[in-house]
Tab-separated table of C-alpha atoms in Angstrom:
chain	number	residue	atom	x	y	z
W	274	MET	CA	0.076	-0.074	0.020
W	275	ILE	CA	2.964	2.415	0.892
W	276	HIS	CA	4.437	1.481	-2.322
W	277	SER	CA	1.639	2.215	-4.387
W	278	LYS	CA	0.623	5.728	-2.913
W	279	ALA	CA	5.248	6.292	-3.159
W	280	MET	CA	3.753	5.350	-6.635
W	281	LEU	CA	0.609	8.134	-7.389
W	282	LEU	CA	2.368	10.476	-6.317
W	283	ARG	CA	4.963	9.946	-7.664
W	284	THR	CA	3.056	9.899	-11.338
W	285	LEU	CA	1.306	13.502	-9.905
W	286	CYS	CA	4.215	15.359	-9.461
W	287	LEU	CA	5.291	13.727	-12.903
W	288	LEU	CA	1.923	15.156	-14.405
W	289	ALA	CA	2.512	18.108	-12.526
W	290	ALA	CA	5.380	18.848	-14.082
W	291	VAL	CA	4.408	18.198	-17.920
W	292	SER	CA	1.052	20.834	-16.937
W	293	ALA	CA	3.461	23.355	-15.447
W	294	LEU	CA	5.549	23.290	-18.798
W	295	LEU	CA	2.682	22.954	-21.140
W	296	GLY	CA	1.161	26.490	-19.071
W	297	CYS	CA	4.829	27.998	-21.213
W	298	GLY	CA	4.684	30.365	-22.805
W	299	THR	CA	3.689	29.807	-27.192
W	300	SER	CA	4.521	31.679	-30.133
W	301	ALA	CA	1.506	32.802	-31.751
W	302	GLU	CA	-0.329	31.120	-35.209
W	303	ILE	CA	-1.661	33.499	-37.924
W	304	MET	CA	-3.934	31.121	-38.399
W	305	ARG	CA	-6.390	32.400	-41.928
W	306	ILE	CA	-6.892	35.783	-43.067
W	307	ARG	CA	-10.026	36.805	-44.999
W	308	SER	CA	-11.996	39.593	-45.368
W	309	LEU	CA	-15.749	41.248	-46.239
W	310	ALA	CA	-15.481	42.549	-48.887
W	311	GLY	CA	-13.821	40.774	-52.343
W	312	PRO	CA	-12.346	38.996	-53.972
W	313	ALA	CA	-15.168	36.112	-52.805
W	314	VAL	CA	-13.690	33.014	-50.987
W	315	ASP	CA	-15.555	29.505	-50.149
W	316	PRO	CA	-15.396	30.286	-45.404
W	317	ALA	CA	-15.314	25.921	-46.074
W	318	ASP	CA	-11.956	26.525	-47.799
W	319	SER	CA	-9.428	26.693	-44.204
W	320	SER	CA	-7.039	27.334	-47.401
W	321	ALA	CA	-8.646	30.632	-48.778
W	322	ILE	CA	-7.849	33.890	-48.169
W	323	SER	CA	-8.383	37.173	-48.598
W	324	GLY	CA	-7.899	41.055	-47.296
W	325	ARG	CA	-6.133	43.683	-47.156
W	326	PHE	CA	-5.350	46.440	-44.735
W	327	GLU	CA	-2.555	49.479	-44.298
W	328	GLY	CA	-1.230	48.583	-40.834
W	329	ILE	CA	0.013	51.190	-37.811
W	330	ASP	CA	3.657	52.037	-39.654
W	331	ARG	CA	1.809	52.411	-42.917
W	332	LEU	CA	-1.372	54.624	-41.513
W	333	ALA	CA	1.995	56.945	-40.459
W	334	GLN	CA	3.797	56.523	-43.737
W	335	SER	CA	1.061	59.188	-44.949
W	336	GLY	CA	1.302	61.619	-43.167
W	337	LEU	CA	3.601	64.781	-43.194
W	338	THR	CA	5.320	64.633	-40.491
W	339	GLY	CA	4.925	60.372	-39.799
W	340	ASP	CA	3.132	60.316	-37.325
W	341	VAL	CA	0.290	58.350	-36.765
W	342	ALA	CA	-1.823	58.865	-33.057
W	343	LEU	CA	-3.216	55.696	-31.719
W	344	LEU	CA	-6.401	55.905	-29.805
W	345	PHE	CA	-6.776	52.818	-27.561
W	346	VAL	CA	-9.916	51.502	-26.040
W	347	HIS	CA	-9.242	49.144	-23.021
W	348	GLY	CA	-12.098	46.691	-22.180
W	349	ILE	CA	-13.277	44.848	-18.898
W	350	GLY	CA	-11.696	45.963	-15.575
W	351	PHE	CA	-9.804	43.163	-14.690
W	352	THR	CA	-6.873	43.569	-17.690
W	353	GLN	CA	-5.944	47.125	-16.994
W	354	LEU	CA	-4.877	47.033	-13.529
W	355	GLY	CA	-4.073	43.427	-12.440
W	356	VAL	CA	-1.970	41.181	-12.852
W	357	ASP	CA	-1.246	37.861	-15.293
W	358	ALA	CA	-1.009	34.354	-14.108
W	359	ALA	CA	2.759	34.931	-14.067
W	360	GLY	CA	2.620	38.292	-11.844
W	361	ARG	CA	3.615	40.752	-14.380
W	362	PRO	CA	0.716	43.794	-14.396
W	363	HIS	CA	-1.439	43.258	-16.839
W	364	GLN	CA	-2.087	46.702	-18.792
W	365	VAL	CA	-3.406	45.906	-22.365
W	366	GLY	CA	-2.291	49.410	-23.389
W	367	ILE	CA	0.950	48.691	-21.817
W	368	ASP	CA	1.755	45.913	-23.835
W	369	LEU	CA	0.949	48.121	-27.343
W	370	ALA	CA	2.906	50.559	-26.530
W	371	GLN	CA	6.312	48.297	-25.706
W	372	ALA	CA	5.015	45.550	-28.231
W	373	ILE	CA	6.055	48.845	-30.950
W	374	ALA	CA	8.471	50.323	-29.578
W	375	SER	CA	10.168	46.784	-29.197
W	376	ALA	CA	9.521	46.526	-33.047
W	377	TYR	CA	10.725	49.799	-33.724
W	378	GLY	CA	14.340	48.493	-31.594
W	379	HIS	CA	14.017	50.142	-28.714
W	380	ARG	CA	16.128	47.860	-26.271
W	381	ASP	CA	15.216	49.219	-22.772
W	382	GLY	CA	11.189	48.652	-23.852
W	383	GLY	CA	10.275	50.928	-20.972
W	384	VAL	CA	7.944	52.915	-22.240
W	385	LYS	CA	5.515	54.715	-19.438
W	386	PRO	CA	3.953	58.299	-19.855
W	387	LEU	CA	5.196	61.094	-19.632
W	388	TRP	CA	2.069	62.436	-17.521
W	389	GLN	CA	-0.020	60.010	-16.736
W	390	CYS	CA	-4.207	59.197	-15.004
W	391	PRO	CA	-3.920	59.277	-11.308
W	392	HIS	CA	-5.307	55.596	-11.045
W	393	THR	CA	-2.933	54.307	-12.917
W	394	SER	CA	0.048	56.338	-11.067
W	395	ASP	CA	2.242	56.022	-7.776
W	396	ARG	CA	2.052	59.546	-7.323
W	397	ASP	CA	-0.819	61.568	-6.143
W	398	VAL	CA	-1.110	64.535	-8.383
W	399	THR	CA	-0.477	63.579	-12.131
W	400	PRO	CA	-0.937	65.693	-15.876
W	401	HIS	CA	-3.966	64.140	-17.437
W	402	LEU	CA	-6.987	64.966	-19.501
W	403	ALA	CA	-10.183	64.245	-17.809
W	404	ILE	CA	-13.295	64.036	-19.677
W	405	ARG	CA	-16.721	65.009	-17.968
W	406	PRO	CA	-20.250	64.454	-19.792
W	407	GLY	CA	-21.288	66.508	-21.976
W	408	ARG	CA	-24.793	66.854	-18.561
W	409	VAL	CA	-24.084	65.248	-15.526
W	410	GLU	CA	-27.768	63.630	-14.916
W	411	SER	CA	-28.183	62.167	-11.921
W	412	LEU	CA	-29.720	58.589	-11.807
W	413	SER	CA	-31.955	56.542	-9.092
W	414	ALA	CA	-30.383	52.427	-7.214
W	415	ASP	CA	-32.893	50.534	-6.503
W	416	ASP	CA	-33.331	52.215	-2.779
W	417	PRO	CA	-34.926	54.584	-4.437
W	418	LYS	CA	-33.408	57.409	-1.948
W	419	ARG	CA	-29.801	56.361	-3.319
W	420	THR	CA	-28.462	58.481	-6.072
W	421	ILE	CA	-25.917	58.136	-8.687
W	422	GLY	CA	-24.066	60.209	-11.310
W	423	SER	CA	-20.515	61.187	-12.043
W	424	GLY	CA	-19.106	64.158	-13.419
W	425	GLU	CA	-16.043	62.884	-15.173
W	426	ILE	CA	-16.962	59.715	-17.551
W	427	GLY	CA	-12.457	58.783	-18.578
W	428	CYS	CA	-9.321	60.005	-18.380
W	429	ILE	CA	-6.402	60.206	-21.513
W	430	ASP	CA	-2.558	59.968	-20.869
W	431	ARG	CA	0.373	59.401	-23.999
W	432	ILE	CA	3.029	57.348	-24.488
W	433	THR	CA	4.818	58.307	-26.840
W	434	VAL	CA	7.075	56.118	-28.562
W	435	PRO	CA	9.716	57.303	-31.782
W	436	ARG	CA	9.361	56.034	-35.705
W	437	PRO	CA	12.878	54.970	-37.215
W	438	GLY	CA	13.580	57.591	-39.308
W	439	GLY	CA	11.202	60.168	-38.412
W	440	GLY	CA	8.038	60.640	-37.015
W	441	HIS	CA	6.213	59.246	-34.482
W	442	VAL	CA	3.618	56.542	-33.029
W	443	TYR	CA	1.128	58.794	-29.789
W	444	VAL	CA	-0.386	55.653	-28.108
W	445	TYR	CA	-3.377	57.540	-25.955
W	446	ARG	CA	-5.041	55.667	-23.787
W	447	LEU	CA	-8.552	56.092	-22.883
W	448	PHE	CA	-9.643	55.540	-19.093
W	449	TRP	CA	-13.422	54.771	-18.300
W	450	ASP	CA	-13.292	51.145	-16.094
W	451	LYS	CA	-11.886	53.223	-13.123
W	452	THR	CA	-14.928	55.888	-12.927
W	453	LEU	CA	-17.470	53.319	-14.445
W	454	TRP	CA	-16.424	51.259	-11.448
W	455	ASP	CA	-16.372	54.125	-8.705
W	456	ALA	CA	-19.567	56.015	-9.677
W	457	PHE	CA	-21.821	53.722	-11.282
W	458	GLU	CA	-20.992	50.164	-10.067
W	459	TRP	CA	-19.418	49.937	-6.540
W	460	PRO	CA	-23.120	51.609	-5.676
W	461	PHE	CA	-24.510	47.910	-6.944
W	462	VAL	CA	-21.702	44.981	-6.754
W	463	GLY	CA	-19.470	46.771	-4.353
W	464	TYR	CA	-20.206	45.674	-0.597
W	465	ASP	CA	-19.089	42.148	-2.310
W	466	ASP	CA	-15.082	43.181	-3.196
W	467	ASN	CA	-13.134	42.108	-1.433
W	468	TRP	CA	-9.984	43.585	-2.849
W	469	TYR	CA	-9.623	47.263	-2.772
W	470	ASN	CA	-11.335	47.383	0.611
W	471	ASP	CA	-9.218	47.826	3.832
W	472	PRO	CA	-9.078	44.966	5.988
W	473	GLU	CA	-11.096	46.830	8.605
W	474	GLU	CA	-13.945	45.854	6.061
W	475	ARG	CA	-13.637	43.212	5.138
W	476	ARG	CA	-16.909	41.387	3.983
W	477	ASP	CA	-18.608	38.326	5.122
W	478	SER	CA	-18.888	36.303	2.630
W	479	PRO	CA	-15.579	35.901	0.219
W	480	PRO	CA	-12.461	34.527	2.506
W	481	LEU	CA	-15.842	31.489	2.573
W	482	ARG	CA	-15.071	31.055	-0.606
W	483	ALA	CA	-12.464	28.628	-1.977
W	484	ALA	CA	-9.609	30.809	-3.360
W	485	ASP	CA	-10.220	29.825	-7.210
W	486	ASN	CA	-14.138	30.288	-7.383
W	487	SER	CA	-13.117	33.813	-5.078
W	488	ARG	CA	-10.361	35.402	-8.127
W	489	LEU	CA	-13.273	33.676	-11.139
W	490	LYS	CA	-15.724	35.776	-9.623
W	491	ARG	CA	-13.773	38.422	-8.923
W	492	MET	CA	-12.516	39.386	-12.066
W	493	VAL	CA	-14.095	37.514	-14.134
W	494	VAL	CA	-17.826	38.694	-13.188
W	495	THR	CA	-16.967	40.884	-10.625
W	496	TYR	CA	-15.000	43.819	-12.264
W	497	GLY	CA	-15.970	42.224	-15.588
W	498	LEU	CA	-19.393	41.347	-17.080
W	499	THR	CA	-20.369	44.544	-14.619
W	500	ASP	CA	-18.879	46.539	-17.133
W	501	ALA	CA	-20.970	44.918	-19.723
W	502	ALA	CA	-24.029	45.198	-18.129
W	503	ALA	CA	-23.272	48.834	-17.717
W	504	TYR	CA	-22.431	49.814	-21.261
W	505	MET	CA	-25.921	48.050	-21.969
W	506	GLY	CA	-27.679	49.682	-20.778
W	507	ARG	CA	-28.760	54.152	-19.563
W	508	LEU	CA	-24.066	54.367	-18.781
W	509	GLY	CA	-23.584	52.998	-22.663
W	510	ARG	CA	-23.614	56.719	-23.751
W	511	LEU	CA	-21.218	58.168	-21.634
W	512	MET	CA	-18.915	55.169	-22.398
W	513	ARG	CA	-19.663	56.793	-26.028
W	514	GLU	CA	-19.528	60.433	-25.217
W	515	ALA	CA	-16.072	59.754	-24.280
W	516	VAL	CA	-14.908	58.006	-26.603
W	517	GLU	CA	-16.087	60.881	-28.950
W	518	ALA	CA	-14.457	63.312	-26.531
W	519	ALA	CA	-11.107	60.780	-26.547
W	520	SER	CA	-11.028	61.166	-30.753
W	521	CYS	CA	-11.747	64.586	-31.243
W	522	ALA	CA	-9.400	65.521	-28.859
W	523	VAL	CA	-6.523	63.412	-30.178
W	524	ILE	CA	-7.139	64.702	-33.711
W	525	ALA	CA	-7.654	68.050	-32.752
W	526	GLU	CA	-4.163	68.107	-30.776
W	527	HIS	CA	-2.465	66.740	-34.375
W	528	THR	CA	-4.023	69.455	-36.707
W	529	GLY	CA	-3.990	72.691	-34.545
W	530	ALA	CA	-6.838	72.887	-33.527
W	531	ALA	CA	-6.063	72.692	-29.587
W	532	THR	CA	-3.480	72.863	-27.031
W	533	ARG	CA	-4.375	70.907	-23.783
W	534	PHE	CA	-2.186	68.304	-25.147
W	535	ALA	CA	0.737	70.959	-25.088
W	536	GLU	CA	-0.056	72.322	-21.601
W	537	LEU	CA	0.209	69.043	-20.391
W	538	ASP	CA	3.144	68.464	-21.349
W	539	ALA	CA	4.278	71.681	-19.571
W	540	ALA	CA	2.816	70.539	-16.467
W	541	VAL	CA	5.535	67.830	-16.342
W	542	GLY	CA	8.252	70.479	-17.096
W	543	ASP	CA	6.771	72.630	-13.938
W	544	GLY	CA	6.939	69.504	-11.703
W	545	GLY	CA	3.397	68.178	-12.739
W	546	THR	CA	1.522	71.802	-11.275
W	547	ALA	CA	1.114	73.834	-13.911
W	548	ARG	CA	-2.425	73.054	-15.608
W	549	SER	CA	-2.592	69.247	-14.771
W	550	ASP	CA	-6.021	69.445	-14.430
W	551	GLN	CA	-7.087	69.665	-17.918
W	552	HIS	CA	-11.163	69.129	-19.117
W	553	VAL	CA	-13.148	68.341	-21.612
W	554	THR	CA	-16.570	67.709	-23.273
W	555	ALA	CA	-17.113	65.845	-26.323
W	556	ALA	CA	-18.980	68.974	-27.978
W	557	GLN	CA	-15.859	70.971	-26.564
W	558	ALA	CA	-13.249	68.715	-27.897
W	559	CYS	CA	-15.376	68.413	-31.144
W	560	THR	CA	-15.904	71.800	-32.020
W	561	GLY	CA	-14.151	73.011	-35.179
W	562	SER	CA	-13.972	73.581	-38.969
W	563	GLY	CA	-13.034	69.804	-41.468
W	564	ALA	CA	-10.181	72.133	-42.167
W	565	GLY	CA	-6.567	71.350	-40.989
W	566	ASP	CA	-3.243	70.586	-41.839
W	567	ARG	CA	-4.221	67.136	-41.918
W	568	SER	CA	-0.114	66.295	-41.207
W	569	ILE	CA	-1.319	62.788	-38.968
W	570	ALA	CA	-3.004	59.751	-39.392
W	571	PHE	CA	-5.519	58.052	-36.775
W	572	GLY	CA	-6.422	54.718	-35.859
W	573	LEU	CA	-7.683	53.374	-33.136
W	574	VAL	CA	-6.860	49.823	-31.187
W	575	THR	CA	-9.852	48.548	-29.165
W	576	HIS	CA	-9.628	45.293	-26.475
W	577	SER	CA	-12.888	43.675	-25.498
W	578	LEU	CA	-15.613	45.698	-24.943
W	579	GLY	CA	-13.545	48.498	-25.606
W	580	SER	CA	-14.041	47.507	-30.080
W	581	ARG	CA	-18.012	47.372	-29.137
W	582	VAL	CA	-18.068	51.072	-27.815
W	583	ALA	CA	-15.929	52.257	-30.453
W	584	PHE	CA	-17.607	50.147	-33.424
W	585	ASP	CA	-21.250	52.121	-32.227
W	586	VAL	CA	-19.505	55.635	-32.226
W	587	PHE	CA	-18.004	55.271	-35.418
W	588	THR	CA	-21.068	53.536	-36.955
W	589	GLN	CA	-24.465	53.926	-35.674
W	590	ASP	CA	-23.266	56.546	-32.563
W	591	MET	CA	-20.760	59.134	-35.365
W	592	THR	CA	-22.517	62.609	-34.470
W	593	PRO	CA	-21.830	65.191	-37.355
W	594	ALA	CA	-19.315	66.543	-34.498
W	595	LEU	CA	-17.172	63.899	-34.950
W	596	ASN	CA	-17.107	62.950	-38.350
W	597	SER	CA	-16.467	66.239	-39.431
W	598	MET	CA	-13.220	66.494	-36.837
W	599	LEU	CA	-11.936	62.998	-39.330
W	600	GLN	CA	-11.961	65.031	-42.410
W	601	ARG	CA	-8.313	66.744	-40.773
W	602	THR	CA	-7.059	63.293	-40.449
W	603	ALA	CA	-4.648	62.452	-43.664
W	604	ASN	CA	-5.029	59.235	-44.359
W	605	THR	CA	-8.656	58.537	-46.246
W	606	THR	CA	-9.381	55.631	-44.225
W	607	VAL	CA	-9.651	55.273	-40.757
W	608	GLU	CA	-8.456	51.055	-39.140
W	609	ILE	CA	-10.363	50.321	-35.425
W	610	TYR	CA	-7.476	47.464	-34.777
W	611	MET	CA	-9.757	45.466	-32.503
W	612	LEU	CA	-8.167	43.134	-30.207
W	613	ALA	CA	-11.003	40.079	-28.912
W	614	ASN	CA	-13.826	41.995	-30.418
W	615	GLN	CA	-17.384	41.190	-28.607
W	616	ILE	CA	-18.964	43.240	-31.450
W	617	PRO	CA	-21.552	39.685	-31.827
W	618	LEU	CA	-22.236	39.722	-27.415
W	619	ILE	CA	-22.645	43.189	-26.820
W	620	GLY	CA	-24.331	43.695	-30.070
W	621	VAL	CA	-27.927	41.550	-28.416
W	622	GLY	CA	-27.712	44.191	-25.485
W	623	ARG	CA	-28.155	46.645	-28.807
W	624	VAL	CA	-30.873	45.961	-30.550
W	625	ALA	CA	-33.102	48.885	-31.237
W	626	PRO	CA	-36.008	50.265	-33.317
W	627	GLU	CA	-35.162	50.193	-37.272
W	628	THR	CA	-36.477	54.239	-37.552
W	629	GLU	CA	-33.503	54.790	-34.458
W	630	ARG	CA	-30.719	53.305	-37.043
W	631	ALA	CA	-29.597	56.008	-39.317
W	632	THR	CA	-27.501	56.155	-42.303
W	633	VAL	CA	-24.234	57.686	-41.650
W	634	VAL	CA	-22.031	58.872	-44.807
W	635	ARG	CA	-18.725	59.624	-43.679
W	636	ASN	CA	-15.806	61.871	-44.077
W	637	ARG	CA	-13.476	58.974	-43.874
W	638	ALA	CA	-13.799	55.791	-44.681
W	639	LEU	CA	-13.490	52.529	-42.288
W	640	ARG	CA	-11.992	49.250	-41.913
W	641	ILE	CA	-11.807	46.817	-38.833
W	642	VAL	CA	-9.732	44.513	-38.284
W	643	ALA	CA	-10.953	41.905	-35.979
W	644	VAL	CA	-7.690	40.115	-34.506
W	645	SER	CA	-9.568	37.031	-32.335
W	646	GLU	CA	-7.110	34.586	-30.499
W	647	ILE	CA	-9.265	31.633	-31.686
W	648	ASN	CA	-9.640	29.482	-28.290
W	649	ASP	CA	-11.244	33.236	-26.354
W	650	LEU	CA	-14.441	33.014	-25.045
W	651	LEU	CA	-15.358	36.233	-24.645
W	652	THR	CA	-14.901	36.960	-28.784
W	653	TYR	CA	-16.258	36.434	-31.937
W	654	GLU	CA	-14.961	36.502	-35.839
W	655	LEU	CA	-17.052	39.273	-37.239
W	656	VAL	CA	-17.166	38.204	-41.311
W	657	PRO	CA	-18.706	35.241	-41.130
W	658	TYR	CA	-21.489	37.431	-38.225
W	659	PHE	CA	-21.786	40.246	-40.881
W	660	GLU	CA	-22.338	36.890	-43.731
W	661	HIS	CA	-24.762	35.432	-41.141
W	662	LEU	CA	-27.025	38.461	-41.047
W	663	TYR	CA	-26.793	38.790	-44.869
W	664	ALA	CA	-27.619	35.694	-45.759
W	665	TYR	CA	-30.581	35.492	-43.264
W	666	ARG	CA	-31.899	38.689	-44.213
W	667	CYS	CA	-35.109	37.232	-45.289
W	668	HIS	CA	-35.331	34.756	-42.583
W	669	SER	CA	-36.928	36.984	-39.944
W	670	VAL	CA	-40.708	38.265	-39.965
W	671	PHE	CA	-39.881	41.597	-41.017
W	672	PRO	CA	-38.006	39.946	-43.818
W	673	ALA	CA	-36.116	42.629	-45.855
W	674	VAL	CA	-37.143	44.338	-49.533
W	675	GLY	CA	-36.343	41.930	-51.968
W	676	CYS	CA	-36.822	39.097	-49.965
W	677	ASN	CA	-39.697	36.178	-52.266
W	678	GLY	CA	-40.269	32.530	-50.751
W	679	ASP	CA	-38.892	30.375	-47.819
W	680	GLY	CA	-36.618	31.608	-45.512
W	681	GLU	CA	-33.930	28.565	-45.205
W	682	VAL	CA	-33.493	28.389	-49.351
W	683	GLU	CA	-32.965	31.804	-49.789
W	684	ALA	CA	-30.229	31.645	-47.048
W	685	LEU	CA	-28.939	29.118	-48.510
W	686	ARG	CA	-28.482	30.688	-52.097
W	687	ARG	CA	-27.056	33.863	-50.613
W	688	LYS	CA	-24.506	31.675	-49.067
W	689	LYS	CA	-23.774	30.610	-51.770
W	690	LEU	CA	-23.414	33.826	-53.222
W	691	LEU	CA	-21.389	35.532	-51.411
W	692	ALA	CA	-18.515	32.547	-51.585
W	693	SER	CA	-19.109	32.843	-55.716
W	694	GLU	CA	-19.436	36.622	-55.939
W	695	ASP	CA	-17.298	39.472	-55.754
W	696	LYS	CA	-19.546	41.985	-56.506
W	697	ILE	CA	-22.539	41.035	-54.464
W	698	ARG	CA	-19.216	41.233	-51.284
W	699	ASN	CA	-18.097	44.418	-51.896
W	700	ASP	CA	-22.257	45.542	-52.000
W	701	LEU	CA	-22.615	44.192	-48.964
W	702	VAL	CA	-19.492	45.998	-47.450
W	703	GLU	CA	-21.401	49.473	-49.187
W	704	GLU	CA	-24.222	48.594	-47.878
W	705	LEU	CA	-23.109	48.258	-43.985
W	706	GLY	CA	-20.537	51.654	-44.877
W	707	PHE	CA	-17.017	49.555	-43.661
W	708	ASP	CA	-15.187	46.563	-44.285
W	709	VAL	CA	-13.546	43.387	-42.005
W	710	VAL	CA	-10.529	42.074	-41.987
W	711	ASP	CA	-10.501	38.874	-39.495
W	712	VAL	CA	-7.567	37.779	-38.930
W	713	ARG	CA	-7.910	34.612	-36.844
W	714	VAL	CA	-4.380	34.062	-34.486
W	715	ARG	CA	-3.812	31.538	-32.083
W	716	PHE	CA	-1.836	31.396	-28.895
W	717	ALA	CA	-3.192	30.917	-25.599
W	718	PRO	CA	-1.045	27.990	-24.398
W	719	ASN	CA	-2.483	25.456	-22.126
W	720	PHE	CA	-4.307	26.170	-19.276
W	721	LYS	CA	-1.806	25.537	-16.179
W	722	GLY	CA	-2.571	22.424	-14.120
W	723	VAL	CA	-4.863	21.174	-15.867
W	724	PHE	CA	-3.981	17.350	-17.243
W	725	THR	CA	-5.341	17.912	-20.821
W	726	PRO	CA	-3.909	20.485	-23.970
W	727	ASP	CA	-7.872	20.668	-24.939
W	728	PHE	CA	-8.288	23.198	-22.748
W	729	LYS	CA	-6.112	26.634	-23.032
W	730	ASP	CA	-5.530	29.327	-20.712
W	731	PRO	CA	-9.016	31.565	-20.879
W	732	GLU	CA	-7.500	34.621	-19.380
W	733	ALA	CA	-4.199	34.822	-21.726
W	734	ALA	CA	-6.345	33.970	-25.255
W	735	HIS	CA	-8.144	37.012	-23.769
W	736	ALA	CA	-5.494	39.832	-23.026
W	737	ASP	CA	-2.073	38.354	-24.318
W	738	HIS	CA	-2.319	39.514	-28.029
W	739	MET	CA	0.735	42.645	-27.916
W	740	ARG	CA	2.670	39.762	-26.712
W	741	HIS	CA	3.469	37.658	-29.950
W	742	ARG	CA	5.820	39.225	-31.901
W	743	ALA	CA	3.796	37.862	-35.443
W	744	VAL	CA	0.449	39.433	-34.157
W	745	VAL	CA	2.404	42.923	-33.697
W	746	ASP	CA	4.109	42.434	-36.618
W	747	ALA	CA	0.308	42.034	-38.586
W	748	LEU	CA	-0.768	44.989	-37.130
W	749	LEU	CA	2.160	47.033	-37.615
W	750	CYS	CA	3.209	46.112	-41.061
W	751	GLY	CA	-0.550	45.016	-41.912
W	752	VAL	CA	-1.998	42.713	-44.542
W	753	GLU	CA	-1.765	42.268	-48.916
W	754	ASN	CA	-4.009	40.177	-50.546
W	755	GLY	CA	-5.040	37.320	-47.074
W	756	ARG	CA	-0.668	38.002	-46.138
W	757	THR	CA	0.659	39.750	-43.985
W	758	ARG	CA	3.122	41.557	-45.148
W	759	PRO	CA	7.443	41.679	-44.893
W	760	THR	CA	8.845	43.021	-41.718
W	761	PRO	CA	11.362	45.199	-43.145
W	762	PRO	CA	10.437	48.523	-44.502
W	763	CYS	CA	8.005	48.631	-41.489
W	764	ARG	CA	10.311	48.437	-39.088
W	765	PRO	CA	13.926	47.260	-38.236
W	766	LYS	CA	15.272	44.218	-38.968
């Protein structure tokens, strides 16, 4: 019996060691690139590829100075202020800037904001640009005498990465999660939060939970799904307002229409005391005509829920003021690079009466680049999503104009057309008002502690895109005919 127990123990130790090894980082594989626009390819053929997009570095080349301004919109909170399984700070925005710096050959890789939002800094007062709502509302909770509201809806900081040969990549990080949590989410679920409360305020139930269950509830639900729930309700308007304000503020600064960020730079030089309380509303940030020097290119990098927010701002909820501001940009097509998008998932909560869907005529074309890890639990690829919506336009109690006969038969016919007719695909892109390029990747390691290769680390799959060179190269250098472009000259050898 003792011998059997010893053998069992050694076997379990061996399995644990193997599992730990399998949990180590893996290199990324770009599995497939496919676009909504033509040429038509059979979606069932995994070798069939298509699509193009410029990429961050080629966007920069379209400007007069070799500069590109990227607005980064983060996703659910745990991917911004937490740590990963290895204890490393897990901020997708920092990962993005560090990945670009490394790709450009900056050896230190230690990029950090010149000025930064207070909740990401170890200083009490830091220069930053706060975003305020155009109108502060008093909202009620389930206790009718407990009102909630906020005079701030976001904060922006900036990281500058020099480009080889001249120019810069300016990464502007928009933080909305801390404001949302403090003002609107904490009143509802904060009583169960056992992380940021003082020790003497420890709650009763969290310490009784199993450790892994407690962590999952805190990270996935308390700091995760609450953000999604908030966006699908009245608070979604404030989140969209923050993205609109940030977009306009960034474009205005680089095209001579505003000097807010220049004043923040001066505040840093003055020890962080001069004009460190800059703030702006969307209406203020987006004020101005379409005229400008058009010296800088503009794009967005979004993650998770942030992808849905940006998608709405630049499609169905685009305002005339933001549309006018886009005329100042050097690039004729705005590219949104979406990591782990939640477009279909959150779209369920964004349905609206047909009469509320406005047709948007943008001053700049729009291209969505969706980078999706195949094992990510929270994301869906977008080309098949829009193909699915198109194919089943007649499968409804309110069929689309031009539908005849059985909805299933019509869906089958439309699927065949999508797989064979370039014109059908290009017409669909024109109707939607944007193109979509799916970049399917695989990089998540096996989940540590699970003795099977069939369960991949869900947190890594959802948030580790910028830690893999193949993904970074694709976003930096772009894609042509369904293949990533060679890295030189967009990055040093």
